[in-house]
């Protein structure tokens, strides 16, 4: 971003000057779809302001180098040219030339369909002009009315974002062009808002540089994933510039906003009412508010949970905080958390297998993890929303997993069956004293022609031997569920407790992220030592686990969790 920028929103009818398309760009290439969309968008915007995508230019002597927007500007020139056939005085006030293709500029002035095959530029220009003529129609009166209305709209209500950079040499202009056209990356709302503060006529150069530095500092802070993942569930790639999150918040941009530059237009309108320095102070104030939430241990966990659980987004939290003192805000957050885990039935009756219950159990266990971290060791620990959500830049999808599986469902390949039998064979031999069954499992896993029915029969016998005093229904309720993600190891989803425990210990020793309470479950943290059987997940383990959930989440639950009379 340069320090000197001329930046404005102009009516299309006010565009003047001579534009040239530099040699590093290709020629005109819009087809019927783009041309007709532009005409229809302009026509359908009657009675309201409509803004076109930005035009990016660089002043070069007495002409403008057209860095971005040549397709749009050339099409507007063609539209004006056709309107002038009905309104002779409505010719465009600007011209479009081509640095190394003078014949193209001449063809624009005298479009001859018979010469359209001479080169590719002529062909696209002739087709676009034909599309424009067809849009106006053959009826002379109807076409004249369309021409008048379109000319009036272009003069009065159709706007274009004018972005003029002062980069001195062509290499910098080429760099801007490459950035804008590599993958068709447009100017972001944040870049356009920033340009408002860095425009040439705004204050002094020193002040512009100060704002640019502060702006970059905010952007850098938002690249700290511990802050970013606290504030939003959006992956890093969903925002080209992260300060957009703050600007969208201030603009109250709705999630379904159709206007691409909604946020920019909000700030463009605001600066017509307020001093730019006042607006900048508001941006800084709002960012510091979000940063202060991140640095407050209690607010961080409560807000972070609501956003991670998709019970509220940042905008709702921002509105909830408005006008409240800290204790009032905390109380409001607590009420929202209570609502997030509200259930028509006791949580102990919810089942992994029942439609609609899965999300309720998942949300309760997420809250259990977040609150457990918050309450563990005062302010020495913080729930890692960045690791929970992404584990780097890749978004994770955490699932409910059975702590101990009773069925080997979902395994469809011979390789998965063989892996399952092998990892369970040792557990069957050591824990259930079933030497014969363990030998059968190993032999079956070694056979190339292992059949599905044989696998299912052996798996059922193995899980029955390893299951500890649990009914089928109990295995699908919250006392036997935890948040976990095995990713590529699908067979572990259906594994018995001891097999999962060994694998989780390995993941933990390798530095992989395991949710706080899930780790405690497999380390038998919640079960009193006198009743602890390390390799089984028993009824007493389920009782202790549910008791811990009730203790940590008591103030958020309308009644304690009771899993079918376990408590």
Coordinates of C-alpha atoms in Angstrom, one line a residue:
X1 CA 0.0 0.0 0.0
X2 CA 1.4 3.4 -0.9
X3 CA 1.5 6.5 1.2
X4 CA -0.1 8.7 -1.5
X5 CA -3.4 7.5 -2.9
X6 CA -6.2 9.3 -4.6
X7 CA -9.3 7.5 -3.6
X8 CA -13.0 8.2 -4.2
X9 CA -16.4 6.9 -5.2
X10 CA -17.4 8.6 -8.4
X11 CA -20.4 8.5 -10.6
X12 CA -19.7 6.8 -13.9
X13 CA -21.0 9.8 -15.8
X14 CA -18.2 11.8 -14.2
X15 CA -15.3 9.6 -15.4
X16 CA -13.1 11.7 -17.7
X17 CA -9.6 11.4 -19.2
X18 CA -7.6 9.2 -21.5
X19 CA -6.9 5.7 -20.4
X20 CA -4.5 3.2 -21.8
X21 CA -4.1 -0.5 -21.3
X22 CA -0.4 -1.3 -20.7
X23 CA 1.4 -4.0 -22.7
X24 CA 1.6 -6.4 -19.8
X25 CA -2.2 -7.0 -19.9
X26 CA -4.2 -9.0 -22.4
X27 CA -6.8 -7.4 -24.6
X28 CA -10.6 -7.2 -24.2
X29 CA -12.1 -10.6 -23.4
X30 CA -15.6 -10.2 -21.9
X31 CA -18.2 -12.5 -23.3
X32 CA -22.0 -12.3 -23.5
X33 CA -22.5 -13.4 -19.8
X34 CA -20.4 -10.6 -18.4
X35 CA -21.7 -7.9 -20.7
X36 CA -25.4 -8.8 -20.1
X37 CA -24.9 -9.0 -16.4
X38 CA -23.4 -5.5 -16.3
X39 CA -26.4 -4.1 -18.4
X40 CA -29.0 -5.9 -16.2
X41 CA -27.3 -4.9 -12.9
X42 CA -27.4 -1.2 -14.0
X43 CA -30.9 -1.4 -15.3
X44 CA -32.3 -3.2 -12.2
X45 CA -30.6 -0.7 -9.9
X46 CA -33.1 2.0 -11.0
X47 CA -34.2 4.1 -8.0
X48 CA -31.1 3.2 -5.9
X49 CA -27.4 3.7 -5.9
X50 CA -25.4 0.9 -7.5
X51 CA -21.6 0.6 -7.3
X52 CA -19.4 -1.2 -9.8
X53 CA -16.2 -3.0 -8.9
X54 CA -13.1 -0.8 -8.4
X55 CA -11.0 0.7 -11.2
X56 CA -7.3 0.9 -10.3
X57 CA -5.2 3.4 -12.2
X58 CA -1.8 5.1 -12.2
X59 CA -1.3 8.6 -13.4
X60 CA 1.3 8.6 -16.2
X61 CA 1.9 12.0 -17.6
X62 CA -1.4 13.3 -18.9
X63 CA -3.0 9.8 -19.2
X64 CA -4.1 7.1 -16.8
X65 CA -2.5 3.6 -16.9
X66 CA -5.4 1.2 -16.4
X67 CA -4.0 -1.3 -13.9
X68 CA -7.3 -3.1 -13.2
X69 CA -10.8 -2.6 -14.7
X70 CA -10.1 -2.5 -18.4
X71 CA -12.8 -5.0 -19.2
X72 CA -15.4 -3.1 -17.2
X73 CA -14.3 0.4 -18.5
X74 CA -14.2 -0.8 -22.1
X75 CA -17.7 -2.3 -21.8
X76 CA -19.0 1.0 -20.4
X77 CA -17.4 2.8 -23.3
X78 CA -19.3 0.5 -25.7
X79 CA -22.5 1.0 -23.9
X80 CA -22.1 4.8 -24.1
X81 CA -21.2 4.4 -27.8
X82 CA -24.5 2.6 -28.5
X83 CA -26.6 5.0 -26.3
X84 CA -25.2 7.9 -28.5
X85 CA -27.0 6.4 -31.5
X86 CA -30.2 7.4 -29.8
X87 CA -28.9 10.4 -27.8
X88 CA -26.1 12.0 -29.9
X89 CA -24.8 14.2 -27.1
X90 CA -24.3 11.3 -24.7
X91 CA -20.9 10.2 -26.0
X92 CA -18.4 9.0 -23.3
X93 CA -16.2 11.6 -21.7
X94 CA -13.3 9.2 -21.6
X95 CA -11.3 7.2 -24.1
X96 CA -9.6 3.8 -24.0
X97 CA -6.3 3.1 -25.8
X98 CA -3.9 0.2 -26.0
X99 CA -0.2 0.7 -25.4
X100 CA 1.0 -1.8 -28.0
X101 CA -2.2 -2.4 -30.0
X102 CA -3.1 0.8 -31.7
X103 CA -5.3 -1.0 -34.2
X104 CA -7.6 -2.1 -31.3
X105 CA -8.2 1.5 -30.3
X106 CA -9.0 2.4 -33.9
X107 CA -11.4 -0.6 -34.1
X108 CA -13.3 0.7 -31.1
X109 CA -14.1 3.9 -32.9
X110 CA -15.2 2.0 -36.0
X111 CA -16.6 -1.4 -35.1
X112 CA -17.0 -3.4 -38.3
X113 CA -18.3 -7.0 -37.8
X114 CA -16.8 -8.0 -41.2
X115 CA -13.3 -7.3 -39.9
X116 CA -13.8 -9.0 -36.5
X117 CA -11.8 -12.1 -37.6
X118 CA -8.7 -10.0 -38.1
X119 CA -7.5 -10.5 -34.5
X120 CA -8.9 -11.8 -31.2
X121 CA -9.4 -8.3 -29.8
X122 CA -11.6 -7.3 -32.7
X123 CA -13.7 -10.5 -32.3
X124 CA -14.5 -10.0 -28.6
X125 CA -15.2 -6.3 -29.1
X126 CA -17.6 -7.0 -32.0
X127 CA -19.4 -9.7 -30.1
X128 CA -19.8 -7.5 -27.0
X129 CA -21.2 -4.7 -29.1
X130 CA -23.6 -7.1 -30.7
X131 CA -24.7 -8.3 -27.3
X132 CA -25.4 -4.7 -26.2
X133 CA -27.4 -4.0 -29.4
X134 CA -29.5 -7.1 -28.8
X135 CA -30.1 -6.1 -25.2
X136 CA -31.6 -2.8 -26.3
X137 CA -33.9 -4.6 -28.7
X138 CA -35.1 -3.9 -32.2
X139 CA -38.1 -1.8 -31.3
X140 CA -37.0 1.8 -31.9
X141 CA -39.2 3.4 -29.3
X142 CA -38.4 0.9 -26.6
X143 CA -34.6 1.1 -27.3
X144 CA -34.7 4.9 -27.2
X145 CA -36.4 4.8 -23.8
X146 CA -33.8 2.2 -22.5
X147 CA -31.0 4.5 -23.8
X148 CA -32.4 7.5 -22.0
X149 CA -33.0 5.6 -18.7
X150 CA -29.6 4.0 -18.8
X151 CA -27.8 7.3 -19.6
X152 CA -29.7 8.9 -16.6
X153 CA -28.7 6.1 -14.3
X154 CA -25.0 6.2 -15.3
X155 CA -25.0 10.0 -14.7
X156 CA -26.9 10.0 -11.4
X157 CA -26.8 6.7 -9.5
X158 CA -24.3 4.3 -10.9
X159 CA -21.0 4.7 -9.1
X160 CA -17.5 3.3 -9.4
X161 CA -14.7 3.0 -6.8
X162 CA -11.8 5.1 -8.1
X163 CA -8.4 3.9 -6.7
X164 CA -5.4 5.9 -8.0
X165 CA -2.0 4.8 -6.9
X166 CA 1.2 7.0 -7.3
X167 CA 3.6 4.1 -7.8
X168 CA 6.4 5.7 -9.8
X169 CA 7.7 2.9 -12.0
X170 CA 6.0 0.3 -14.2
X171 CA 7.3 -2.7 -12.2
X172 CA 5.2 -1.6 -9.2
X173 CA 2.1 -1.3 -11.4
X174 CA 2.8 -4.7 -12.8
X175 CA 3.1 -6.1 -9.3
X176 CA -0.3 -4.6 -8.4
X177 CA -1.9 -6.0 -11.6
X178 CA -0.5 -9.4 -10.9
X179 CA -1.9 -9.4 -7.3
X180 CA -5.3 -8.3 -8.5
X181 CA -5.5 -10.8 -11.3
X182 CA -3.8 -13.8 -9.9
X183 CA -6.8 -16.0 -9.1
X184 CA -9.0 -12.9 -9.7
X185 CA -8.3 -11.6 -6.1
X186 CA -10.2 -8.3 -5.9
X187 CA -9.4 -5.3 -3.6
X188 CA -10.7 -6.2 -0.2
X189 CA -13.0 -4.0 1.9
X190 CA -10.1 -3.5 4.3
X191 CA -7.8 -2.2 1.6
X192 CA -10.5 0.2 0.4
X193 CA -11.2 1.5 3.9
X194 CA -7.4 1.8 4.6
X195 CA -7.1 3.9 1.4
X196 CA -9.6 6.4 2.9
X197 CA -7.1 7.1 5.6
X198 CA -4.1 7.3 3.3
X199 CA -5.5 9.4 0.5
X200 CA -3.4 12.4 -0.6
X201 CA -5.7 15.1 0.8
X202 CA -5.9 13.5 4.3
X203 CA -3.9 15.4 6.9
X204 CA -0.1 15.2 6.7
X205 CA 2.2 12.6 5.4
X206 CA 3.4 11.9 9.0
X207 CA -0.1 11.3 10.1
X208 CA -0.8 8.9 7.2
X209 CA 2.3 7.0 8.0
X210 CA 1.3 6.8 11.7
X211 CA -2.1 5.3 10.7
X212 CA -0.5 2.9 8.3
X213 CA 1.8 1.6 11.0
X214 CA -1.1 1.3 13.5
X215 CA -3.2 -0.5 10.9
X216 CA -0.4 -3.0 10.1
X217 CA 0.0 -3.6 13.9
X218 CA -3.6 -4.5 14.3
X219 CA -3.4 -6.8 11.3
X220 CA -0.3 -8.5 12.8
X221 CA -2.0 -9.0 16.1
X222 CA -4.9 -10.7 14.4
X223 CA -2.5 -13.1 12.8
X224 CA -1.9 -14.5 16.3
X225 CA -4.1 -17.6 16.1
X226 CA -4.8 -17.6 19.8
X227 CA -6.6 -14.3 19.3
X228 CA -8.1 -15.1 15.9
X229 CA -9.5 -18.5 16.8
X230 CA -11.0 -17.1 20.0
X231 CA -12.9 -14.5 18.0
X232 CA -14.1 -16.6 15.0
X233 CA -14.5 -20.1 13.6
X234 CA -13.4 -18.8 10.2
X235 CA -10.3 -20.4 8.8
X236 CA -7.5 -18.0 8.0
X237 CA -8.0 -18.3 4.3
X238 CA -11.6 -17.0 4.5
X239 CA -10.3 -13.5 5.2
X240 CA -7.8 -12.0 2.8
X241 CA -7.0 -9.4 5.5
X242 CA -7.9 -10.2 9.1
X243 CA -8.8 -6.6 10.1
X244 CA -11.9 -7.2 8.0
X245 CA -13.3 -9.0 11.0
X246 CA -13.2 -5.8 13.1
X247 CA -14.5 -3.6 10.2
X248 CA -17.4 -5.9 9.4
X249 CA -18.3 -5.9 13.1
X250 CA -18.4 -2.1 13.2
X251 CA -20.4 -2.0 10.0
X252 CA -22.8 -4.6 11.3
X253 CA -22.4 -6.5 8.1
X254 CA -25.1 -9.3 7.8
X255 CA -23.8 -12.8 7.0
X256 CA -25.9 -12.9 3.9
X257 CA -25.0 -9.4 2.6
X258 CA -25.1 -9.5 -1.3
X259 CA -23.1 -6.3 -1.7
X260 CA -19.4 -7.3 -1.9
X261 CA -18.3 -3.9 -0.6
X262 CA -20.9 -3.5 2.1
X263 CA -18.3 -2.7 4.8
X264 CA -16.5 -0.1 2.6
X265 CA -19.7 1.7 1.8
X266 CA -20.5 1.9 5.5
X267 CA -17.2 3.6 6.3
X268 CA -17.5 5.7 3.1
X269 CA -20.9 7.1 4.4
X270 CA -19.6 7.4 7.9
X271 CA -16.7 9.7 6.9
X272 CA -19.1 12.1 5.3
X273 CA -20.5 12.6 8.8
X274 CA -17.3 12.2 11.0
X275 CA -13.7 13.3 11.0
X276 CA -11.4 10.5 9.7
X277 CA -9.3 10.7 12.9
X278 CA -12.5 10.1 15.0
X279 CA -13.3 7.1 12.8
X280 CA -9.8 5.7 13.2
X281 CA -10.0 6.0 17.0
X282 CA -13.3 4.0 16.9
X283 CA -11.6 1.3 14.9
X284 CA -8.7 1.2 17.5
X285 CA -11.2 1.2 20.4
X286 CA -13.2 -1.7 19.0
X287 CA -10.0 -3.7 18.3
X288 CA -8.7 -3.1 21.9
X289 CA -12.1 -4.2 23.3
X290 CA -11.8 -7.5 21.5
X291 CA -8.1 -7.8 22.6
X292 CA -9.1 -7.1 26.2
X293 CA -11.7 -9.9 26.1
X294 CA -8.9 -12.2 25.0
X295 CA -6.8 -11.2 27.9
X296 CA -9.5 -11.6 30.5
X297 CA -9.4 -15.3 31.7
X298 CA -13.1 -15.6 32.4
X299 CA -14.4 -13.6 29.4
X300 CA -12.0 -15.5 27.1
X301 CA -13.4 -18.9 28.1
X302 CA -17.1 -17.9 28.1
X303 CA -17.0 -16.0 24.9
X304 CA -14.7 -18.5 23.3
X305 CA -17.1 -21.4 24.1
X306 CA -20.2 -19.6 22.7
X307 CA -18.4 -18.9 19.5
X308 CA -16.7 -22.3 19.1
X309 CA -20.1 -24.0 19.9
X310 CA -21.8 -21.8 17.3
X311 CA -24.2 -20.6 19.9
X312 CA -23.3 -17.0 19.1
X313 CA -21.1 -15.1 16.7
X314 CA -18.8 -12.2 17.4
X315 CA -21.5 -9.7 16.3
X316 CA -24.0 -11.1 18.9
X317 CA -21.4 -11.0 21.6
X318 CA -20.5 -7.5 20.7
X319 CA -24.2 -6.4 20.8
X320 CA -24.6 -8.3 24.1
X321 CA -21.8 -6.3 25.7
X322 CA -23.1 -2.9 24.6
X323 CA -23.8 -0.6 27.5
X324 CA -23.1 -3.2 30.2
X325 CA -20.7 -3.2 33.1
X326 CA -18.4 -6.1 33.4
X327 CA -20.4 -8.0 36.0
X328 CA -23.6 -7.4 33.9
X329 CA -21.9 -8.7 30.8
X330 CA -20.6 -11.8 32.6
X331 CA -24.1 -12.5 33.9
X332 CA -25.5 -12.1 30.3
X333 CA -22.9 -14.6 29.0
X334 CA -23.8 -17.1 31.7
X335 CA -27.5 -16.9 30.7
X336 CA -26.5 -17.5 27.1
X337 CA -24.4 -20.5 28.1
X338 CA -27.3 -21.9 30.0
X339 CA -29.5 -21.5 27.0
X340 CA -26.9 -23.3 24.8
X341 CA -27.1 -26.5 26.9
X342 CA -30.8 -26.4 27.6
X343 CA -32.5 -29.7 27.1
X344 CA -36.2 -30.8 27.2
X345 CA -35.0 -34.1 28.7
X346 CA -32.3 -35.0 31.2
X347 CA -28.9 -35.2 29.4
X348 CA -28.6 -38.7 30.6
X349 CA -31.4 -39.7 28.3
X350 CA -29.8 -38.3 25.2
X351 CA -28.3 -40.9 22.9
X352 CA -25.6 -40.9 20.3
X353 CA -27.9 -42.8 18.1
X354 CA -30.9 -40.5 18.4
X355 CA -31.4 -37.8 15.7
X356 CA -30.8 -34.3 17.1
X357 CA -29.1 -35.6 20.3
X358 CA -25.6 -35.7 18.9
X359 CA -25.2 -31.9 18.8
X360 CA -26.5 -31.5 22.3
X361 CA -24.1 -34.0 23.7
X362 CA -21.2 -32.5 21.7
X363 CA -22.0 -29.0 23.0
X364 CA -22.2 -30.1 26.6
X365 CA -18.8 -31.9 26.3
X366 CA -17.2 -28.9 24.7
X367 CA -18.4 -26.7 27.6
X368 CA -17.1 -29.3 30.0
X369 CA -13.7 -29.2 28.4
X370 CA -13.6 -25.3 28.3
X371 CA -14.9 -24.9 31.9
X372 CA -12.5 -27.5 33.2
X373 CA -9.5 -25.7 31.8
X374 CA -10.8 -22.4 33.0
X375 CA -11.2 -23.7 36.6
X376 CA -8.0 -25.7 36.6
X377 CA -5.2 -23.8 38.4
X378 CA -6.9 -20.4 38.4
X379 CA -5.5 -18.4 35.4
X380 CA -2.5 -20.5 34.7
X381 CA -4.2 -22.4 31.9
X382 CA -6.2 -21.3 28.8
X383 CA -8.3 -23.5 26.6
X384 CA -6.5 -23.6 23.2
X385 CA -9.3 -22.7 20.7
X386 CA -6.7 -22.5 18.0
X387 CA -5.6 -26.1 18.4
X388 CA -9.1 -27.3 19.0
X389 CA -10.5 -25.6 15.8
X390 CA -7.6 -26.0 13.4
X391 CA -4.4 -27.5 14.7
X392 CA -2.5 -25.2 12.3
X393 CA -4.2 -23.8 9.3
X394 CA -6.3 -26.9 8.5
X395 CA -9.8 -26.9 10.1
X396 CA -10.5 -29.9 12.4
X397 CA -13.8 -31.6 12.7
X398 CA -14.1 -32.9 16.2
X399 CA -16.6 -35.8 16.7
X400 CA -18.2 -37.7 19.5
X401 CA -16.4 -40.9 20.1
X402 CA -17.3 -43.9 22.2
X403 CA -14.9 -44.2 25.1
X404 CA -15.5 -48.0 24.8
X405 CA -17.1 -49.4 21.6
X406 CA -19.4 -52.4 21.7
X407 CA -19.7 -52.8 17.9
X408 CA -17.2 -52.7 15.0
X409 CA -19.5 -50.7 12.8
X410 CA -18.4 -48.7 9.8
X411 CA -15.4 -50.8 8.8
X412 CA -15.8 -51.7 5.2
X413 CA -12.4 -52.8 3.9
X414 CA -10.3 -55.9 4.5
X415 CA -7.4 -53.7 5.6
X416 CA -9.5 -52.1 8.3
X417 CA -10.8 -55.5 9.5
X418 CA -7.2 -56.8 9.7
X419 CA -5.9 -53.7 11.6
X420 CA -8.8 -53.9 14.0
X421 CA -8.3 -57.6 14.8
X422 CA -4.5 -57.1 15.3
X423 CA -4.8 -54.2 17.7
X424 CA -7.5 -56.0 19.8
X425 CA -5.9 -59.4 19.9
X426 CA -3.4 -58.6 22.6
X427 CA -6.0 -56.9 24.7
X428 CA -8.3 -59.9 24.5
X429 CA -5.4 -62.2 25.6
X430 CA -4.1 -60.0 28.4
X431 CA -7.2 -58.5 29.8
X432 CA -9.9 -61.0 29.1
X433 CA -7.7 -64.2 29.4
X434 CA -9.2 -65.4 26.1
X435 CA -6.1 -67.0 24.5
X436 CA -8.0 -69.1 22.0
X437 CA -10.0 -66.1 20.8
X438 CA -6.8 -64.0 20.5
X439 CA -5.1 -66.7 18.4
X440 CA -8.1 -66.9 16.1
X441 CA -8.1 -63.1 15.6
X442 CA -4.4 -63.1 14.7
X443 CA -4.8 -66.0 12.3
X444 CA -7.8 -64.3 10.6
X445 CA -5.9 -61.0 10.3
X446 CA -3.1 -62.8 8.5
X447 CA -5.4 -64.3 5.8
X448 CA -5.6 -62.6 2.5
X449 CA -9.2 -63.8 1.9
X450 CA -10.6 -62.6 5.2
X451 CA -14.4 -62.5 4.8
X452 CA -16.7 -59.8 6.3
X453 CA -18.9 -62.3 8.2
X454 CA -15.9 -63.9 9.8
X455 CA -14.6 -60.5 10.9
X456 CA -17.9 -59.4 12.4
X457 CA -18.3 -62.6 14.4
X458 CA -14.7 -62.4 15.8
X459 CA -15.2 -58.7 16.5
X460 CA -18.4 -59.2 18.4
X461 CA -16.8 -62.0 20.5
X462 CA -13.8 -59.7 21.2
X463 CA -15.9 -56.7 22.3
X464 CA -18.1 -58.8 24.5
X465 CA -15.0 -60.1 26.2
X466 CA -13.7 -56.6 26.7
X467 CA -17.0 -54.9 27.6
X468 CA -17.4 -54.2 31.3
X469 CA -20.9 -54.3 32.8
X470 CA -22.5 -52.0 30.2
X471 CA -25.8 -52.4 28.5
X472 CA -26.2 -51.5 24.9
X473 CA -28.1 -48.3 25.7
X474 CA -25.5 -47.1 28.2
X475 CA -22.8 -47.4 25.7
X476 CA -24.5 -44.7 23.5
X477 CA -25.1 -42.1 26.3
X478 CA -22.9 -39.4 27.7
X479 CA -21.1 -41.5 30.3
X480 CA -19.4 -43.4 27.4
X481 CA -18.8 -40.5 25.0
X482 CA -15.9 -38.0 24.6
X483 CA -14.7 -35.4 22.1
X484 CA -12.0 -37.0 19.9
X485 CA -10.8 -37.2 16.3
X486 CA -8.9 -40.1 15.0
X487 CA -8.7 -38.7 11.5
X488 CA -7.0 -41.4 9.3
X489 CA -7.3 -44.3 11.8
X490 CA -11.0 -45.2 11.1
X491 CA -10.7 -48.6 12.9
X492 CA -10.0 -46.9 16.2
X493 CA -13.5 -45.3 16.2
X494 CA -14.8 -48.8 16.9
X495 CA -12.0 -49.9 19.3
X496 CA -12.3 -51.0 22.9
X497 CA -11.2 -48.8 25.7
X498 CA -7.7 -50.2 26.3
X499 CA -6.8 -50.0 22.6
X500 CA -7.9 -46.4 22.4
X501 CA -6.1 -45.6 25.6
X502 CA -2.8 -46.8 24.2
X503 CA -3.3 -44.9 21.0
X504 CA -4.2 -41.6 22.8
X505 CA -1.1 -41.9 25.0
X506 CA 1.0 -42.3 21.8
X507 CA -0.7 -39.2 20.2
X508 CA -0.1 -37.2 23.4
X509 CA 3.6 -38.2 23.6
X510 CA 3.9 -37.2 19.9
X511 CA 2.7 -33.7 20.8
X512 CA -0.8 -34.1 19.2
X513 CA -3.6 -32.1 20.7
X514 CA -6.1 -34.1 22.8
X515 CA -9.0 -32.3 24.4
X516 CA -8.4 -31.7 28.1
X517 CA -11.2 -33.8 29.5
X518 CA -10.8 -36.6 26.9
X519 CA -7.2 -37.0 28.0
X520 CA -8.3 -37.3 31.7
X521 CA -11.0 -39.9 30.7
X522 CA -8.4 -42.2 29.2
X523 CA -6.0 -41.6 32.1
X524 CA -8.8 -42.6 34.5
X525 CA -8.4 -39.2 36.3
X526 CA -12.0 -39.0 37.4
X527 CA -12.2 -42.5 39.0
X528 CA -11.1 -42.9 42.6
X529 CA -7.8 -44.8 42.9
X530 CA -9.4 -47.5 45.1
X531 CA -11.9 -48.4 42.4
X532 CA -9.7 -47.9 39.4
X533 CA -9.3 -50.7 36.8
X534 CA -6.9 -49.2 34.4
X535 CA -7.7 -51.2 31.3
X536 CA -11.6 -51.2 31.4
X537 CA -14.2 -48.5 31.2
X538 CA -16.6 -49.7 33.9
X539 CA -19.9 -48.6 35.4
X540 CA -18.0 -47.0 38.2
X541 CA -15.9 -45.1 35.7
X542 CA -19.1 -43.8 34.0
X543 CA -20.5 -42.7 37.4
X544 CA -17.3 -40.8 38.2
X545 CA -17.2 -39.2 34.8
X546 CA -20.8 -38.0 35.0
X547 CA -20.2 -36.8 38.5
X548 CA -17.3 -34.6 37.3
X549 CA -19.4 -33.1 34.5
X550 CA -22.2 -32.3 37.1
X551 CA -19.7 -30.7 39.4
X552 CA -18.0 -28.5 36.8
X553 CA -21.2 -27.5 34.9
X554 CA -23.6 -27.5 37.8
X555 CA -24.6 -23.8 37.5
X556 CA -25.4 -24.2 33.8
X557 CA -27.6 -27.3 34.1
X558 CA -31.3 -27.1 35.1
X559 CA -30.8 -30.5 36.8
X560 CA -27.9 -32.9 37.3
X561 CA -27.2 -35.4 34.6
X562 CA -28.7 -38.8 35.5
X563 CA -27.8 -41.6 33.1
X564 CA -30.6 -44.1 33.5
X565 CA -30.2 -44.4 37.3
X566 CA -26.4 -44.6 37.3
X567 CA -26.3 -41.8 39.9

